[in-house]
Coordinates of C-alpha atoms in Angstrom, one line a residue:
M1 CA 124.4 140.1 75.4
E2 CA 128.0 140.1 74.8
V3 CA 128.4 144.4 76.3
F4 CA 126.4 142.7 79.4
E5 CA 128.8 139.8 80.1
K6 CA 132.2 142.8 79.2
L7 CA 130.3 145.0 82.2
F8 CA 129.6 142.3 84.3
F9 CA 133.6 140.6 84.5
D10 CA 134.3 144.0 85.3
Y11 CA 132.5 143.8 88.4
R12 CA 133.2 139.2 89.3
P13 CA 135.3 140.6 91.5
V14 CA 131.7 141.5 93.9
V15 CA 131.1 137.9 94.0
Y16 CA 134.3 136.6 94.6
K17 CA 135.2 138.8 97.7
V18 CA 130.9 138.0 98.4
M19 CA 131.7 134.0 98.2
G20 CA 134.7 134.7 100.7
Q21 CA 132.7 136.0 103.6
Y22 CA 129.6 134.1 103.0
Y23 CA 129.2 129.8 102.4
L24 CA 126.1 128.6 101.6
R25 CA 125.0 124.8 101.7
D26 CA 125.0 123.1 97.8
F27 CA 126.1 126.0 96.4
D28 CA 129.0 125.6 93.8
Y29 CA 131.0 128.0 91.8
D30 CA 129.0 128.4 89.5
D31 CA 125.7 129.5 91.1
W32 CA 127.7 132.5 92.4
L33 CA 128.6 133.5 89.4
Q34 CA 124.6 132.9 88.3
E35 CA 123.5 134.9 91.1
G36 CA 125.7 137.0 90.8
R37 CA 124.4 138.0 87.4
I38 CA 121.2 138.0 88.0
S39 CA 121.7 140.6 91.1
F40 CA 124.3 142.2 88.7
F41 CA 121.1 142.8 85.5
H42 CA 118.9 143.6 88.4
S43 CA 121.3 146.6 89.6
L44 CA 121.4 147.8 85.8
S45 CA 117.8 148.3 85.6
C46 CA 117.4 149.9 88.5
Y47 CA 120.0 151.9 89.3
E48 CA 120.1 155.6 89.8
E49 CA 122.4 157.7 89.6
S50 CA 121.3 160.9 91.0
R51 CA 121.1 158.2 95.0
G52 CA 125.0 159.4 94.9
V53 CA 126.0 156.1 95.3
S54 CA 128.2 154.5 92.6
F55 CA 127.0 151.2 90.8
G56 CA 129.6 149.0 92.4
T57 CA 128.9 149.6 96.0
F58 CA 125.3 149.4 94.2
F59 CA 125.7 146.2 92.8
R60 CA 127.4 144.6 96.3
N61 CA 124.9 145.6 98.9
N62 CA 122.4 143.6 96.3
F63 CA 124.2 140.9 95.7
E64 CA 125.0 140.7 99.3
N65 CA 120.8 141.2 100.5
K66 CA 120.6 138.1 97.6
I67 CA 122.9 136.5 99.0
K68 CA 121.8 137.5 102.9
S69 CA 118.0 136.4 101.6
E70 CA 119.7 132.6 100.3
L71 CA 121.2 132.6 104.1
R72 CA 117.5 133.0 105.3
K73 CA 116.1 130.6 103.6
Q74 CA 118.8 127.8 104.5
G75 CA 118.5 128.5 108.6
A76 CA 114.5 128.6 107.5
Y77 CA 115.1 124.8 106.6
K78 CA 117.2 123.8 109.1
R79 CA 114.6 125.4 111.4
K80 CA 111.9 123.7 110.0
A81 CA 113.4 120.1 111.0
M82 CA 114.4 121.2 114.2
V83 CA 110.5 122.4 114.9
E84 CA 109.0 119.3 114.2
A85 CA 111.5 117.3 116.2
I86 CA 110.2 115.5 119.3
S87 CA 112.7 114.5 121.9
L88 CA 112.8 111.0 123.6
E89 CA 111.5 112.4 126.5
E90 CA 108.4 113.7 125.3
K91 CA 107.2 110.7 122.7
I92 CA 107.9 108.5 125.8
A93 CA 105.4 110.8 127.7
K94 CA 103.2 111.0 124.8
E95 CA 103.2 107.5 123.5
G96 CA 104.9 105.7 126.5
P97 CA 107.7 103.5 127.5
D98 CA 106.9 100.5 125.1
F99 CA 106.7 102.9 121.6
L100 CA 109.9 101.6 120.4
V101 CA 109.2 98.2 120.9
A102 CA 105.5 98.3 119.6
H103 CA 108.4 99.8 116.5
N104 CA 110.0 97.0 116.8
Q105 CA 107.0 94.3 116.6
N106 CA 105.6 95.9 114.0
V107 CA 108.9 95.5 111.9
L108 CA 109.0 91.8 113.0
L109 CA 105.2 91.6 111.9
A110 CA 106.5 93.0 108.5
E111 CA 109.5 90.4 108.3
E112 CA 107.5 87.5 108.9
Q113 CA 104.5 88.6 106.3
L114 CA 107.3 88.6 104.0
L115 CA 108.8 85.7 104.4
L116 CA 105.5 83.6 104.3
E117 CA 104.7 85.7 100.8
E118 CA 107.4 84.3 99.4
E119 CA 107.0 80.5 101.2
L120 CA 103.6 80.5 99.2
L121 CA 104.7 82.0 95.8
S122 CA 107.6 78.7 95.9
A123 CA 104.5 76.2 97.1
F124 CA 102.6 77.6 94.2
C125 CA 105.2 75.8 92.1
L126 CA 103.9 72.8 93.7
L127 CA 100.8 72.8 92.2
S128 CA 99.2 71.4 89.4
R129 CA 97.3 74.3 87.5
L130 CA 94.6 74.4 87.4
E131 CA 95.2 73.5 91.4
A132 CA 97.3 77.3 91.3
D133 CA 94.8 78.9 89.4
V134 CA 91.4 77.7 91.8
L135 CA 93.7 78.9 94.8
Q136 CA 94.5 81.9 93.2
A137 CA 91.0 83.2 92.5
Y138 CA 90.1 81.4 96.0
L139 CA 92.4 83.7 97.5
K140 CA 91.0 86.7 95.5
G141 CA 87.1 86.0 96.7
E142 CA 86.3 84.7 94.1
Q143 CA 83.0 82.3 94.9
V144 CA 84.5 78.4 93.9
E145 CA 80.9 77.3 92.4
Y146 CA 81.4 80.8 89.9
Y147 CA 84.7 79.3 89.4
A148 CA 83.3 76.0 88.2
Y149 CA 80.5 77.4 85.6
Q150 CA 83.5 79.9 84.7
H151 CA 85.2 77.5 83.2
A152 CA 82.7 74.8 82.6
M153 CA 83.6 72.3 85.1
S154 CA 82.1 70.4 87.9
Q155 CA 82.0 72.7 91.3
Q156 CA 83.2 69.1 93.2
K157 CA 86.1 68.9 90.7
I158 CA 86.7 72.5 92.0
Y159 CA 86.4 71.8 95.4
C160 CA 89.1 69.0 94.7
A161 CA 91.5 71.5 93.5
L162 CA 91.0 73.1 96.1
E163 CA 91.0 71.1 99.2
R164 CA 94.3 69.7 97.2
A165 CA 96.4 72.7 97.0
R166 CA 95.3 73.8 100.5
R167 CA 96.9 70.4 101.8
K168 CA 100.3 71.2 99.6
I169 CA 100.9 74.0 101.2
R170 CA 100.0 73.0 105.0
K171 CA 102.7 70.8 104.5
R172 CA 104.6 72.5 102.7
M173 CA 104.9 75.4 105.7
K174 CA 105.4 72.7 108.7
M175 CA 108.4 71.2 106.9
N176 CA 109.6 75.0 106.8
W177 CA 108.3 77.0 109.8

C-alpha cells in the first residue's frame, strides 16, 4: 500500500491538471483524489509497455475518460429533468386553463381539513370521559349497540352520551366557525 501511495504521489499533478480543466458538480478535493487513485490503480493493472505509450500518458487518458464519464452522468440527470418538464402552455392545453385554480382549491380544502381536525381535538376536551370514548368508537365505525355490550352498559346510556357529545361539538363549531 505504501508503494502505491508513493507512486500515486508522483502522478498527482495529473489529477490537479485535469481538476483545473473540468468542473464536476458536488465534487470536492477528496473526491478528485479518490477518483484519481481509482484510475491510477486501474492504469497500473492494465498498462502494457509494448503499446508504445508512457505510463503517465496512459494514466492521464484513463483519468480524463473517467471524468468525462462522470460529466456525461451529470448531464444525463440534468437532461432527465428537462425531458420530464412540461411547458405552461402544454399544461393548459391538457388540463384546461383552470388547472391552477383546482390546485389552489385542493390546498384550501386540505387547510380546512387540518383546521377542522384541530378544532375537533380541542372540542374533545369539553367532553366527559364516557362521551369522548363513545364518540371515538363511533367515529371509528363501531356500532353503539356493540360498544354498550362490550362495556356492560345500557344502550340508552351510550346513545345519550353520544348525543351529548354531538351537541357539545356542534355548539363549539358554531362558536368558532
